[in-house]
Structure formats: C-alpha cells, structure tokens
Amino acid sequence: DQQVKQNSPSLSVQEGRISILNCDYTNSMFDYFLWYKKYPAEGPTFLISISSIKDKNEDGRFTVFLNKSAKHLSLHIVPSQPGDSAVYFCAASVDPGNQFYFGTGTSLTVIP
Amino acid sequence: NAGVTQTPKFQVLKTGQSMTLQCAQDMNHNSMYWYRQDPGMGLRLIYYSASEGTTDKGEVPNGYNVSRLNKREFSLRLESAAPSQTSVYFCASRGTITSGELFFGEGSRLTVL
C-alpha cells in the first residue's frame, strides 16, 4: 500500500506563474520530508527538505509547506521556468536515518 | 567529480539469467542504497547498507542479493532474472545515516525477456 501519494501525474504551468505540486501521506509517524527533481535519463537530484518541527522551508524559488494535521505537503515554485520541467518526487521517513518512502511522481511542464 | 557511478546503463537479459549491477561512489559516504523505479510505483527501496560490512532489506528485496564490497562499492545481483524485474535501477549514497539527502546515480535500465 502506497504510504506516500502524489495524486496528480502531470501538471502544466505557464512560464512565470506559480507551480504547486502536492503530496499526501498516510503514516502519521513520518516527520522528515524531501523533494527530488528528475530529468529524463538522469538520477533524481535533491531539491529541498522539511522536518516536522517546521511548517515551511524556503530555498530561492522553491518553498515547501507541511500540514501535519492534514498529512499533506506541497512544493511551490515561483516563478516557474522552462528548465523546471521535470518529474518531481516527494519522499518521507520516520526520521532522517530511516528508510525513505517515495511518491509516484508528478511530471511538471512549464510552457514558455 | 563523478559522484555516484552505475554500470551498466542498459542491459537485456533472458529469464533465468543472472547479472550484477555495479555502483561506486567517490564522496566517502557511509550509507548506500539500491532503488527500483517502475511506472506508477515511484522509487522503492530494494536493499541498503548503513555502513561498510552491513546490509539490510528494504521494501522489495525478493529476488535480489547485495554486497557491500568496501566503502565505495555496493553491488546488486539478480541470481535468476524474471520479467517482473524489468525496471530502472538507481543506486544512491548518503553521507551519514542521519543526513537526509540522498545522492543518486544516473540509473541502469534492465529488461528481462
């Protein structure tokens, strides 16, 4: 049973607008979350992380929001750029030292 | 700076054949991992090694074996390949067991006929 879910397989956004990628999880013990970006024929690369002691973490154009009561996190990209077109995975673990469970990914297309 | 290197990048096997996927990292990381990526399934952990000399099962270990040869190298072996093992395999490493960021290789695409 999938413990981390990304219910939108794909998303298209105009260049310059905001991209919002969503992730839901079922295990209330998860308290450390990561977002990865993946281009075709490459391995995933780390984007941003958040732990349960925070509800928001920013890194440049990328912001991750965590709502523990709803078991939901989201990645905001502002402004979106064509180079952001990729597949985005969220991942969760009980703590950073434990196994990470990955979502199924959302394919983002930023239209110039 | 190579990071995490996987070989081979592509492989076609017949059912029942065996093969080993090789992974090496040059970042002096302690922990290494093998994941598989399948359509609609995301990345699933097969095996991991928290440190040299130790290995543990992940979510989907059946049909695989691993060897942590030294600190740099972590191999994944399919003893008798099955069509269900057709997938893209990713090796990853992490600096310490408590540091969240995983560094991934470019992937190995395996097809079992």
Coordinates of C-alpha atoms in Angstrom, one line a residue:
Chain A
D1 CA 0.0 0.0 0.0
Q2 CA 1.4 3.4 -1.1
Q3 CA 2.3 5.4 2.0
V4 CA 3.2 8.5 0.1
K5 CA 0.9 9.6 -2.7
Q6 CA 1.2 12.2 -5.5
N7 CA -2.3 12.2 -7.0
S8 CA -1.5 14.4 -9.9
P9 CA 0.6 12.5 -12.5
S10 CA 1.1 15.7 -14.5
L11 CA 0.9 19.5 -14.3
S12 CA 1.3 22.2 -16.9
V13 CA 2.0 25.8 -16.0
Q14 CA 2.9 29.0 -17.9
E15 CA 6.4 30.4 -17.5
G16 CA 6.5 33.0 -14.7
R17 CA 3.5 31.6 -12.9
I18 CA 3.4 29.5 -9.7
S19 CA 3.7 25.7 -9.8
I20 CA 2.1 23.9 -6.9
L21 CA 2.9 20.2 -6.5
N22 CA 1.1 18.2 -3.9
C23 CA 1.9 15.2 -1.8
D24 CA -0.2 13.3 0.8
Y25 CA 1.0 10.6 3.2
T26 CA -0.8 8.1 5.4
N27 CA 1.8 7.3 8.1
S28 CA 1.4 9.8 11.0
M29 CA 4.9 8.8 12.2
F30 CA 6.6 10.4 9.2
D31 CA 8.3 13.6 10.3
Y32 CA 11.0 14.2 7.7
F33 CA 10.2 15.0 4.1
L34 CA 12.2 15.6 0.9
W35 CA 11.5 16.7 -2.6
Y36 CA 13.5 15.5 -5.6
K37 CA 13.6 16.5 -9.2
K38 CA 14.3 14.1 -12.0
Y39 CA 15.2 14.8 -15.7
P40 CA 14.8 12.0 -18.3
A41 CA 17.8 9.6 -18.3
E42 CA 19.2 11.1 -15.1
G43 CA 19.1 10.2 -11.5
P44 CA 16.9 12.2 -9.1
T45 CA 18.5 15.3 -7.5
F46 CA 17.7 16.7 -4.1
L47 CA 15.7 20.0 -4.0
I48 CA 14.6 20.8 -0.6
S49 CA 13.7 19.2 2.8
I50 CA 11.5 19.9 5.8
S51 CA 11.1 18.4 9.2
S52 CA 8.0 18.3 11.3
I53 CA 9.2 21.0 13.7
K54 CA 8.6 23.5 10.8
D55 CA 5.7 24.2 8.6
K56 CA 7.6 26.0 5.9
N57 CA 11.1 25.9 4.4
E58 CA 12.3 28.1 1.6
D59 CA 15.3 27.9 -0.8
G60 CA 15.3 30.5 -3.5
R61 CA 12.3 29.9 -5.8
F62 CA 11.3 26.7 -4.0
T63 CA 9.2 26.6 -0.9
V64 CA 7.9 23.5 0.8
F65 CA 4.8 23.7 3.1
L66 CA 3.9 21.0 5.6
N67 CA 0.5 20.5 7.2
K68 CA 0.9 17.6 9.6
S69 CA -2.7 17.5 10.7
A70 CA -3.8 17.0 7.1
K71 CA -0.8 14.8 6.4
H72 CA -0.1 16.9 3.4
L73 CA 2.9 18.7 1.9
S74 CA 3.3 20.9 -1.1
L75 CA 6.1 22.3 -3.2
H76 CA 5.7 25.8 -4.6
I77 CA 7.9 27.0 -7.4
V78 CA 7.8 30.8 -8.1
P79 CA 8.3 31.9 -10.7
S80 CA 8.3 28.8 -12.8
Q81 CA 10.9 28.5 -15.6
P82 CA 11.1 26.1 -18.6
G83 CA 14.1 24.5 -17.0
D84 CA 11.9 23.4 -14.1
S85 CA 10.2 20.9 -16.5
A86 CA 10.9 17.6 -14.9
V87 CA 9.4 14.8 -12.7
Y88 CA 9.1 15.8 -9.0
F89 CA 9.1 13.1 -6.3
C90 CA 8.3 13.7 -2.6
A91 CA 9.7 11.3 0.0
A92 CA 9.0 10.7 3.7
S93 CA 10.6 8.9 6.6
V94 CA 10.1 8.5 10.3
D95 CA 13.4 10.3 10.8
P96 CA 16.3 11.1 8.6
G97 CA 18.1 7.9 9.5
N98 CA 15.3 5.6 8.4
Q99 CA 14.0 4.3 5.1
F100 CA 12.5 6.9 2.8
Y101 CA 9.2 6.2 1.1
F102 CA 8.8 7.9 -2.3
G103 CA 5.6 9.0 -4.1
T104 CA 4.9 8.1 -7.7
G105 CA 6.0 11.5 -9.0
T106 CA 4.4 14.5 -10.8
S107 CA 5.6 15.5 -14.3
L108 CA 5.7 19.3 -14.5
T109 CA 5.8 21.0 -17.8
V110 CA 6.5 24.8 -17.8
I111 CA 5.3 26.3 -21.1
P112 CA 7.4 29.2 -22.4
Chain B
N1 CA 33.6 14.9 -9.6
A2 CA 31.8 11.7 -10.6
G3 CA 29.5 11.3 -7.6
V4 CA 27.6 8.0 -7.9
T5 CA 28.5 5.8 -10.9
Q6 CA 26.4 2.9 -12.0
T7 CA 27.3 0.2 -14.6
P8 CA 25.9 -1.0 -16.9
K9 CA 23.5 1.7 -18.1
F10 CA 21.5 -0.7 -20.2
Q11 CA 21.1 -4.5 -20.1
V12 CA 18.8 -7.0 -21.7
L13 CA 18.6 -10.5 -20.1
K14 CA 16.6 -13.6 -20.7
T15 CA 14.5 -15.1 -18.0
G16 CA 16.7 -17.2 -15.6
Q17 CA 20.0 -15.4 -16.5
S18 CA 22.0 -13.8 -13.7
M19 CA 23.7 -10.4 -13.6
T20 CA 25.3 -7.9 -11.3
L21 CA 24.7 -4.1 -11.3
Q22 CA 27.7 -2.2 -10.0
C23 CA 27.7 1.0 -8.1
A24 CA 30.6 3.1 -6.8
Q25 CA 30.6 6.5 -5.0
D26 CA 33.6 8.8 -4.6
M27 CA 32.1 11.1 -1.9
N28 CA 33.3 9.0 1.1
H29 CA 29.7 8.3 2.1
N30 CA 28.9 5.7 4.7
S31 CA 25.4 4.7 3.5
M32 CA 24.5 3.2 0.1
Y33 CA 21.1 2.2 -1.4
W34 CA 19.5 0.4 -4.3
Y35 CA 16.1 1.5 -5.5
R36 CA 14.0 0.4 -8.4
Q37 CA 11.6 2.7 -10.4
D38 CA 8.5 1.3 -12.1
P39 CA 5.7 3.2 -13.8
G40 CA 3.1 4.3 -11.4
M41 CA 5.1 3.0 -8.4
G42 CA 7.7 5.7 -7.6
L43 CA 11.0 4.7 -6.2
R44 CA 11.1 1.6 -4.0
L45 CA 14.0 0.6 -1.8
I46 CA 15.4 -2.9 -2.5
Y47 CA 18.4 -3.1 -0.1
Y48 CA 20.6 -0.6 1.7
S49 CA 23.9 -0.6 3.6
A50 CA 24.2 1.7 6.5
S51 CA 27.9 1.3 6.7
E52 CA 30.7 -1.0 5.3
G53 CA 30.0 -4.5 6.3
T54 CA 26.3 -4.2 6.9
T55 CA 23.3 -4.7 4.6
D56 CA 19.5 -4.6 5.3
K57 CA 16.4 -5.4 3.3
G58 CA 14.1 -2.6 2.1
E59 CA 10.6 -2.7 0.7
V60 CA 11.1 -5.1 -2.2
P61 CA 14.2 -7.4 -1.6
N62 CA 12.9 -10.7 -3.0
G63 CA 14.9 -11.9 -6.0
Y64 CA 17.9 -9.8 -5.2
N65 CA 21.2 -10.0 -3.3
V66 CA 23.7 -7.3 -2.4
S67 CA 27.3 -7.0 -1.5
R68 CA 29.0 -4.0 0.2
L69 CA 32.4 -4.7 -1.2
N70 CA 34.1 -1.8 0.5
K71 CA 33.1 1.8 1.5
R72 CA 33.0 2.9 -2.1
E73 CA 31.2 0.0 -3.8
F74 CA 27.7 -1.6 -3.4
S75 CA 26.6 -4.2 -5.9
L76 CA 23.1 -5.6 -6.7
R77 CA 22.8 -9.2 -8.0
L78 CA 19.9 -10.9 -9.7
E79 CA 20.5 -14.6 -9.5
S80 CA 17.7 -15.7 -11.7
A81 CA 16.2 -12.8 -13.6
A82 CA 12.4 -12.7 -14.0
P83 CA 10.3 -10.4 -16.3
S84 CA 8.9 -8.7 -13.1
Q85 CA 12.4 -7.4 -12.5
T86 CA 12.3 -5.3 -15.7
S87 CA 12.8 -1.8 -14.3
V88 CA 15.1 1.1 -13.9
Y89 CA 17.5 0.7 -11.0
F90 CA 19.1 3.6 -9.1
C91 CA 22.0 3.4 -6.7
A92 CA 22.2 6.2 -4.1
S93 CA 24.5 7.2 -1.3
R94 CA 24.3 9.4 1.8
G95 CA 27.0 11.0 4.0
T96 CA 25.7 9.8 7.3
I97 CA 22.8 7.7 8.4
T98 CA 21.2 10.7 9.9
S99 CA 21.7 13.1 7.0
G100 CA 18.6 13.1 4.8
E101 CA 19.9 14.0 1.4
L102 CA 20.4 11.0 -1.0
F103 CA 22.7 11.4 -4.0
F104 CA 21.6 9.2 -6.9
G105 CA 23.4 7.7 -9.9
E106 CA 22.1 8.0 -13.4
G107 CA 20.3 4.7 -13.4
S108 CA 20.5 1.3 -15.0
R109 CA 17.7 0.2 -17.3
L110 CA 17.2 -3.6 -17.2
T111 CA 14.9 -5.5 -19.5
V112 CA 14.2 -9.2 -18.8
L113 CA 12.6 -11.1 -21.7

